[in-house]
Coordinates of C-alpha atoms in Angstrom, one line a residue:
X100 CA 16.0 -19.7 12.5
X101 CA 13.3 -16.9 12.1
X102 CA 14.1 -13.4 12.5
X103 CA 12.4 -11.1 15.1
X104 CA 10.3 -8.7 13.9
X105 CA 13.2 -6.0 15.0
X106 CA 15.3 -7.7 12.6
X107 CA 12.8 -8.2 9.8
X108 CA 12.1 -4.0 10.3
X109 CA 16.3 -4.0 10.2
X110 CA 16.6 -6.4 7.1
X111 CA 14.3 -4.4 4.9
X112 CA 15.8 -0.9 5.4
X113 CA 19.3 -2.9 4.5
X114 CA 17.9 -4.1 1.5
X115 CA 16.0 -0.9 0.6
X116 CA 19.5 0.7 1.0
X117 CA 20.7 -1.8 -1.8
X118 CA 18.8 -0.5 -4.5
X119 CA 20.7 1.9 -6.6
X120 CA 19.8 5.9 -5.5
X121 CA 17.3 6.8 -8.7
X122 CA 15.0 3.9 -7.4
X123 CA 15.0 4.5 -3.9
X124 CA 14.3 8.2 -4.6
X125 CA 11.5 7.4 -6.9
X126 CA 10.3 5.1 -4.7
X127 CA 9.9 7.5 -1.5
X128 CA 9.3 10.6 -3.3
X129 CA 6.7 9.1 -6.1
X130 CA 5.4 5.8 -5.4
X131 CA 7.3 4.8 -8.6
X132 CA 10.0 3.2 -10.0
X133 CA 11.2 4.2 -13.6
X134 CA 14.9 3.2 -15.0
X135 CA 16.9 2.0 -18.0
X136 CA 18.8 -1.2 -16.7
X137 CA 19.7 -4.7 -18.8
X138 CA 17.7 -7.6 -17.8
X139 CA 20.2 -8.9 -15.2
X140 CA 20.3 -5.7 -13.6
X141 CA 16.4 -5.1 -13.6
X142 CA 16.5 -9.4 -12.2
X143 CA 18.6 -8.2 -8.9
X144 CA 17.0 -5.2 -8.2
X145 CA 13.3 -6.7 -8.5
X146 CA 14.1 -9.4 -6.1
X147 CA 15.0 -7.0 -3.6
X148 CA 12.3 -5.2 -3.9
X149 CA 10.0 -8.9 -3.7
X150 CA 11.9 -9.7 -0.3
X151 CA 11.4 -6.0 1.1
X152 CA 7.9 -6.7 0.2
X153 CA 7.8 -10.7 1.5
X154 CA 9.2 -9.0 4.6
X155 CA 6.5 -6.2 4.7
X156 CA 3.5 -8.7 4.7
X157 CA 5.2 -10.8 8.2
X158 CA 5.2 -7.7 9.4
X159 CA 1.6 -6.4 8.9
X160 CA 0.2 -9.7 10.5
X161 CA 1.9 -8.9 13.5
X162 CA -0.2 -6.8 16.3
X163 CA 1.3 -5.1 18.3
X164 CA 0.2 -3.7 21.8
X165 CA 1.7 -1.2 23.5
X166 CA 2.9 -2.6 26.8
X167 CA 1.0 -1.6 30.2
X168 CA 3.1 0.2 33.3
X169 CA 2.4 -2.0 36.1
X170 CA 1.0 -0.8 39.2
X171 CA 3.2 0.6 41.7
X172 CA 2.3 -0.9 45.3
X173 CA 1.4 1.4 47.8
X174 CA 3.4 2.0 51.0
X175 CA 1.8 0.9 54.0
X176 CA 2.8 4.3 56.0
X177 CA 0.3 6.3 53.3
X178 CA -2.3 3.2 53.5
X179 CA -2.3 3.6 57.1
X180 CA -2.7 7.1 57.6
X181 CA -5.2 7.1 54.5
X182 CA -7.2 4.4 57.0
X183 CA -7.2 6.9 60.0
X184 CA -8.9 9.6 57.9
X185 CA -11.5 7.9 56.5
X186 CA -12.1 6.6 59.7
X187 CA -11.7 9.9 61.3
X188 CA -14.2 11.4 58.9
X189 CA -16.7 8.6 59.7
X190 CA -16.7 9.1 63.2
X191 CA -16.9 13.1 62.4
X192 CA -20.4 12.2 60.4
X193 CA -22.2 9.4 62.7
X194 CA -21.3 11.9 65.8
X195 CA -23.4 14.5 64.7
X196 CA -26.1 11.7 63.9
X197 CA -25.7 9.7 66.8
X198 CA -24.7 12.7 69.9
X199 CA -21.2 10.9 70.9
X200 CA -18.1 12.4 71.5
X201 CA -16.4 12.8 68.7
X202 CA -12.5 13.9 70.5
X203 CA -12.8 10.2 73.0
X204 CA -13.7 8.2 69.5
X205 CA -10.5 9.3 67.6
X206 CA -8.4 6.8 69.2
X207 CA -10.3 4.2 67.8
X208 CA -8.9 6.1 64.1
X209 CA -5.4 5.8 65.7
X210 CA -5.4 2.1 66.5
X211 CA -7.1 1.2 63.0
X212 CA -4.6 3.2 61.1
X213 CA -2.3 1.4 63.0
X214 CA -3.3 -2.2 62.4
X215 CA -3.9 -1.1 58.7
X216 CA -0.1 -0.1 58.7
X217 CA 1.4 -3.6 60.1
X218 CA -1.0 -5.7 58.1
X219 CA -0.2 -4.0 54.7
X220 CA 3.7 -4.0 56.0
X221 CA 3.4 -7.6 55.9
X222 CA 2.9 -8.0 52.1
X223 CA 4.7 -4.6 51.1
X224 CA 7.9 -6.1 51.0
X225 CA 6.7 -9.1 49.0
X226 CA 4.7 -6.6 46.5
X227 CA 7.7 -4.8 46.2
X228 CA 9.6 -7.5 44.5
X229 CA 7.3 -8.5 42.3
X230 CA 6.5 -5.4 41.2
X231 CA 10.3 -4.4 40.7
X232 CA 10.2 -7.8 38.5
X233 CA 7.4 -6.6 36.4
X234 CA 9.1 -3.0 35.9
X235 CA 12.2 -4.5 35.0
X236 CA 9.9 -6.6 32.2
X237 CA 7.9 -3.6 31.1
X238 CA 10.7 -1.3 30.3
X239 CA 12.3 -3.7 28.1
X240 CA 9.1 -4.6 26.6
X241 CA 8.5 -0.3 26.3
X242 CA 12.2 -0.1 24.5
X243 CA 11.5 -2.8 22.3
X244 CA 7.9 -1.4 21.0
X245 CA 9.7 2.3 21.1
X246 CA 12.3 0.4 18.8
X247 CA 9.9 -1.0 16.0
X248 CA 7.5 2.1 16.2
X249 CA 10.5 4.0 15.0
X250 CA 11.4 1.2 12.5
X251 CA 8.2 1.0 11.4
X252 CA 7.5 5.1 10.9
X253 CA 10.4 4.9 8.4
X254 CA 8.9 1.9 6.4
X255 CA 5.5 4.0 5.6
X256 CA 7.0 4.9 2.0
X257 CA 7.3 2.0 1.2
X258 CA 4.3 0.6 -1.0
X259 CA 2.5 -2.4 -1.8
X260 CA 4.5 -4.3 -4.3
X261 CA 2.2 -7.5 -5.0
X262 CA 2.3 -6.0 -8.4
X263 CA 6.3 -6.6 -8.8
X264 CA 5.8 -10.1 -7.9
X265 CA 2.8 -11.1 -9.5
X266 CA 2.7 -9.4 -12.9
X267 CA 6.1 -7.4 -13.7
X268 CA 8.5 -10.9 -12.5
X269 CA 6.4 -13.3 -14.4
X270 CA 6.0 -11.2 -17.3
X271 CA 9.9 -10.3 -17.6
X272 CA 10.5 -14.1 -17.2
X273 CA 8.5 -15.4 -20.1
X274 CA 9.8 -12.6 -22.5
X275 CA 13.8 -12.9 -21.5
X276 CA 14.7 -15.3 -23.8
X277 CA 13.3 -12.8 -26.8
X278 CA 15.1 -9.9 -24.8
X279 CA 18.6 -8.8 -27.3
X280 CA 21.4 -10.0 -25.1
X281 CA 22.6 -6.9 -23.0
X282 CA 19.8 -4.3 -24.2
X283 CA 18.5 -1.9 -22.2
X284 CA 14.9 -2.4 -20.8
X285 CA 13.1 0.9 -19.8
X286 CA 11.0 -0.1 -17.2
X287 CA 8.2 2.1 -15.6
X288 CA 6.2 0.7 -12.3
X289 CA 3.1 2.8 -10.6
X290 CA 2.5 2.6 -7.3
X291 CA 0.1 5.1 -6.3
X292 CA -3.1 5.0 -5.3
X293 CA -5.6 5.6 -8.7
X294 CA -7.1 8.5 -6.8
X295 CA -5.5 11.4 -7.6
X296 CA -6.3 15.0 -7.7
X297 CA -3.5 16.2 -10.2
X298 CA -4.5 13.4 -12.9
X299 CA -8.6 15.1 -12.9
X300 CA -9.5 17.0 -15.6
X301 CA -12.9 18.4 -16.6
X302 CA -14.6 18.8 -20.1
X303 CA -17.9 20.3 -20.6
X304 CA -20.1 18.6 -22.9
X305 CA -21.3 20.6 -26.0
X306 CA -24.1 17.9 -26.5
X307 CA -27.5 20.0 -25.7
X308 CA -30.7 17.6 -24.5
X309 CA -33.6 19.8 -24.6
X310 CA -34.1 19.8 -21.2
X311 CA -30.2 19.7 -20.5
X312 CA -28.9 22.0 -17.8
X313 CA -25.9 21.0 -17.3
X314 CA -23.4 17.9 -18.5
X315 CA -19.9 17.5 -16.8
X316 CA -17.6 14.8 -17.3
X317 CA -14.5 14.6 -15.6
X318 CA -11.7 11.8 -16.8
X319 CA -8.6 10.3 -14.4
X320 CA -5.9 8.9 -15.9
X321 CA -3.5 6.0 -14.5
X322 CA -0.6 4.6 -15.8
X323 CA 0.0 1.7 -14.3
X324 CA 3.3 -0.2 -15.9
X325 CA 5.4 0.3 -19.4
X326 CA 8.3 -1.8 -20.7
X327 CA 10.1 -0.8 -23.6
X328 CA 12.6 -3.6 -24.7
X329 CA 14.4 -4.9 -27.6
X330 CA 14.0 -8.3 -29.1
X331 CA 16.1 -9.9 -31.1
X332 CA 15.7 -9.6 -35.2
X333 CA 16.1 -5.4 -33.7
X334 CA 12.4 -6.0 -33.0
X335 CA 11.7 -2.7 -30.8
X336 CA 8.5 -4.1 -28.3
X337 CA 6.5 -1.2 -26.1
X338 CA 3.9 -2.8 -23.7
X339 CA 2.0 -0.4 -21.6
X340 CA -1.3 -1.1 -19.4
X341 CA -3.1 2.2 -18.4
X342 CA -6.6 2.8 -16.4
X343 CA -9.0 5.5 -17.7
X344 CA -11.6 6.4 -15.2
X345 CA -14.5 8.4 -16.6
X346 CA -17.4 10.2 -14.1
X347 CA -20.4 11.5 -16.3
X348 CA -22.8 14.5 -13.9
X349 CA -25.7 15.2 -15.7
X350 CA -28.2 17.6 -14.4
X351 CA -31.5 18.2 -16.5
X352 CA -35.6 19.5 -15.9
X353 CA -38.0 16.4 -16.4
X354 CA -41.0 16.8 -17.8
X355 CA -43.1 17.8 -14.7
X356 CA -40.3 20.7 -14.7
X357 CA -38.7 18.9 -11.7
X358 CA -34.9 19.1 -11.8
X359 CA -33.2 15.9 -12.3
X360 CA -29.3 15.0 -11.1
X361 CA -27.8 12.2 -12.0
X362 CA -24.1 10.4 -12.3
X363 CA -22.9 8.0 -14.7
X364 CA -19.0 6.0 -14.4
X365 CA -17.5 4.3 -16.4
X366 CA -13.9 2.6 -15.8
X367 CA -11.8 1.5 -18.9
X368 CA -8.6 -0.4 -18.7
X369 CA -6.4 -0.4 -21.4
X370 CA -3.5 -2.4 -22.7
X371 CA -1.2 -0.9 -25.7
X372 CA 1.8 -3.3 -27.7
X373 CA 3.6 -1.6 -30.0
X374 CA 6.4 -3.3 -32.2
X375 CA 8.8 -1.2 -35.0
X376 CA 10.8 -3.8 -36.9
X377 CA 12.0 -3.6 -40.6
X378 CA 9.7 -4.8 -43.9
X379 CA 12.3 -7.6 -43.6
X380 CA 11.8 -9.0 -40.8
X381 CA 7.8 -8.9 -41.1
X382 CA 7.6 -10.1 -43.7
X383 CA 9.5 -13.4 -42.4
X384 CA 7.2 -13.1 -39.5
X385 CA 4.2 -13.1 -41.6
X386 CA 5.5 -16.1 -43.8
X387 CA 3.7 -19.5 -43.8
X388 CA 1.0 -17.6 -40.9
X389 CA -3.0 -16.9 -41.5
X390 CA -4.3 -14.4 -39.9
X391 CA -6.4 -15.0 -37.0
X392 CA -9.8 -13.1 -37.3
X393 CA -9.3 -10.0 -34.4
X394 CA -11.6 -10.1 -31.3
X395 CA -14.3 -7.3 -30.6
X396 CA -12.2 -6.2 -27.6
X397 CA -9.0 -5.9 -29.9
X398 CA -7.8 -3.1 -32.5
X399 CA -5.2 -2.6 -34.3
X400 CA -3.4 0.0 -36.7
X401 CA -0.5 -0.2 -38.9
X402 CA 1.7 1.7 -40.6
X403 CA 4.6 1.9 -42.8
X404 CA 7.5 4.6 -42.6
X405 CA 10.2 3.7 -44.9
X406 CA 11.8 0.4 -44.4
X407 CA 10.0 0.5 -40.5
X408 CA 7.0 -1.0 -39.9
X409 CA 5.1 0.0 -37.1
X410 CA 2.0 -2.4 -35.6
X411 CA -0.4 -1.1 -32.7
X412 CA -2.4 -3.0 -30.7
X413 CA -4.7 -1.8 -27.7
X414 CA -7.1 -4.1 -25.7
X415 CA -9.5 -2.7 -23.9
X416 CA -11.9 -3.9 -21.0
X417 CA -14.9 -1.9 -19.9
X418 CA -15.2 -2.7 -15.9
X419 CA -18.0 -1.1 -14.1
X420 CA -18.0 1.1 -11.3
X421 CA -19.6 3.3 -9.3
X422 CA -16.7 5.6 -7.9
X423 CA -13.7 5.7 -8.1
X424 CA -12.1 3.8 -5.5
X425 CA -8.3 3.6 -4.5
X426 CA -7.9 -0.6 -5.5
X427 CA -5.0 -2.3 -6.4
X428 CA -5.9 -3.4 -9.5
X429 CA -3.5 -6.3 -10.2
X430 CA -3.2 -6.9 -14.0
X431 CA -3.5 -10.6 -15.8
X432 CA 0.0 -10.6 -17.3
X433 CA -0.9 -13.9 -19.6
X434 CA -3.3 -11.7 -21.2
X435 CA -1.1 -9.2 -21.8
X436 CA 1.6 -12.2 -23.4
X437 CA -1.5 -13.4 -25.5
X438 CA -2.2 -9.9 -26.9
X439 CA 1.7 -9.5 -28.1
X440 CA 1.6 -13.3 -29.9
X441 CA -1.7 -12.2 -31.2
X442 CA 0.1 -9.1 -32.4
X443 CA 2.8 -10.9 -34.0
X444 CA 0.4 -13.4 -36.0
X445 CA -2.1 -11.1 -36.9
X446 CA -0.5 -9.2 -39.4

C-alpha cells in the first residue's frame, strides 16, 4: 500500500533521525556530509540518505492547493431587509423623477422584503446543511495542508542528493571489493550550490596591454566529493573531483580611444587520484604491463620518498560558460574508475 504524503513527510524525518549526529549536523548546518566510517557503515547510512531522497522527489511532484472556505449562506432575515432597502432607496430616487409619493410607496418595500424573506427561508435550511457539510470537509482538508506545510518547512535543509545515488553508490560499489576489509573510508560529499560568495577571490593581473586599463580576474572554487580509502597490498587511494570557475573583466581604450569592457569565463573541472604504496608493491604492479601512451587531457607526476611511492593523476575538462550558474553538476563516475586503472597501468 502507498503512503500518504503525511506519512512520506513523517518517514523521512524518521529516517533523517537515523543517521548518526555528525551527519545530520553537517547536513543542516553545511550542505555537507564529511566522516570516517568502514564500508558497511558508509553502505547503511547512504541508503538512508537515497530513500530520504527517493522520498523527497514523490513529494516535489505533488501540488498542493491550499483549500478554499466555503461560502457561508446568508440568512433570509438580512436578505430580506437588505431587499426592502434597496427597494426603499429606489422608490426614494424615481419619486423625485417621477412627483409620487414617496411615504404611500414604502409599503410596496415592506411586502417585497417580505416575500424576499419566505422565498430565501425556503432554501436556507437546505443551504445550511450543505454548507455545514462543506465546513466540516474544508477544515479537515485546512488541518491536513496546515500539517504538511509544517512537515514540509522542516524538510528545506534537506538537499538534493541525486549525487549520492548516481555517482558516490556506484562508485563505492565497483571499488569495495579492493577496499582493506574493515578500513576506514573518509568520505567528503558537497552539497551546496557552486555559487558562493566566501569561495571568490580576486587577483589583479600584472600583464600590461598597451591600451590595458584594467584586468580582473576573479576564481571560485568547488569541492565537490573526496574519498580516501585503503586498498589492499596497503595501497593508500585519494580520489577527489573539484570545479574551478574562472571570470576574466578586462577593460581597455581601442584604437579610436573609445573605452572597451569586456568579460571572459572559463569553467574547469578537475579530477585528482592519488595512490602511496611501497616500491614493492609497484613494482609488482608494473610487472608484465606496457605503458599506455597518456591522453592530452591527462597528467601525471611521481615521486619517490623512501620506500613510498607516490603517483598523481589529475584530469581535467574545460566546459564553457558564460556565468556562473548554480547547476548540479552530476559527475561521470566510470570516468573517474577509468582514470584510477589508467593510473595503476600507466606507470
Amino acid at each position: 500500500m502507498k503512503n500518504t504524503l503525511p506519512e512520506k513527510l513523517e518517514k523521512i524525518l524518521e529516517l533523517y533521525h537515523q543517521l548518526p549526529e555528525k551527519i545530520q549536523n553537517s547536513i543542516k548546518s553545511h550542505q555537507q556530509i564529511q566522516g570516517e566510517y568502514n564500508f558497511q557503515e558508509w553502505n547503511v547510512y547512504l541508503l538512508l540518505l537515497m530513500q530520504i531522497n527517493g522520498y523527497k522527489k514523490d513529494i516535489l511532484k505533488v501540488q498542493l492547493k491550499k483549500p478554499q472556505e466555503p461560502r457561508k449562506p446568508v440568512n433570509p432575515i438580512s436578505e430580506g431587509i437588505a431587499t426592502a432597502i434597496i427597494i426603499v432607496i429606489v422608490l426614494a430616487f424615481l419619486s423625485w423623477f417621477a412627483k409620487f409619493s414617496f411615504v404611500q410607496s414604502l409599503p410596496l418595500a415592506l411586502i417585497a422584503g417580505i416575500i424576499t424573506f419566505f422565498v430565501k427561508n425556503k432554501e436556507y435550511y437546505k443551504e445550511k446543511s450543505i454548507y455545514a457539510e462543506h465546513l466540516k470537509n474544508y477544515n479537515d482538508e485546512a488541518q491536513k495542508y496546515e500539517k504538511i506545510s509544517i512537515l514540509k518547512e522542516k524538510l528545506l535543509f534537506i538537499p538534493n542528493l541525486d549525487f549520492v545515488e548516481q555517482f558516490v553508490m556506484p562508485l563505492l560499489y565497483t571499488l569495495k571489493d579492493d577496499i582493506e576489509e574493515d578500513s576506514k573510508l573518509n568520505l567528503f560529499l558537497n552539497f551546496q550550490k557552486h555559487k558562493l560568495s566566501t569561495q571568490k577571490t580576486g587577483i589583479k593581473d600584472n600583464y600590461k596591454h598597451p591600451r590595458l586599463i584594467s584586468l580582473q580576474t576573479d576564481f571560485w572554487t568547488y569541492n565537490l566529493f573526496e574519498l580516501k580509502a585503503r586498498f589492499y597490498k596497503k595501497i593508500k587511494i585519494s580520489i577527489r573531483l573539484t570545479d574551478t570557475y574562472r571570470q576574466r573583466d578586462i577593460t581597455k581604450r581601442g584604437a579610436s580611444g573609445k573605452i572597451k569592457r569586456s568579460s571572459k569565463h572559463k569553467m574547469l573541472k578537475k579530477t585528482l587520484i592519488q595512490t602511496v604504496m611501497n616500491q614493492e608493491t609497484f613494482e609488482a604492479l608494473k610487472a608484465g604491463k606496457s605503458s599506455p601512451n597518456i591522453p592530452k587531457y591527462l597528467k601525471m607526476k611521481s615521486k619517490n620518498e623512501g620506500e613510498k611511492k607516490t603517483i598523481l593523476l589529475t584530469h581535467t575538462d574545460i566546459a564553457s560558460s558564460n556565468s556562473l550558474i548554480d547547476t548540479d553538476y552530476m559527475p561521470d563516475y566510470k570516468i573517474v574508475l577509468q582514470d584510477l586503472a589508467f593510473l595503476m597501468t600507466a606507470q
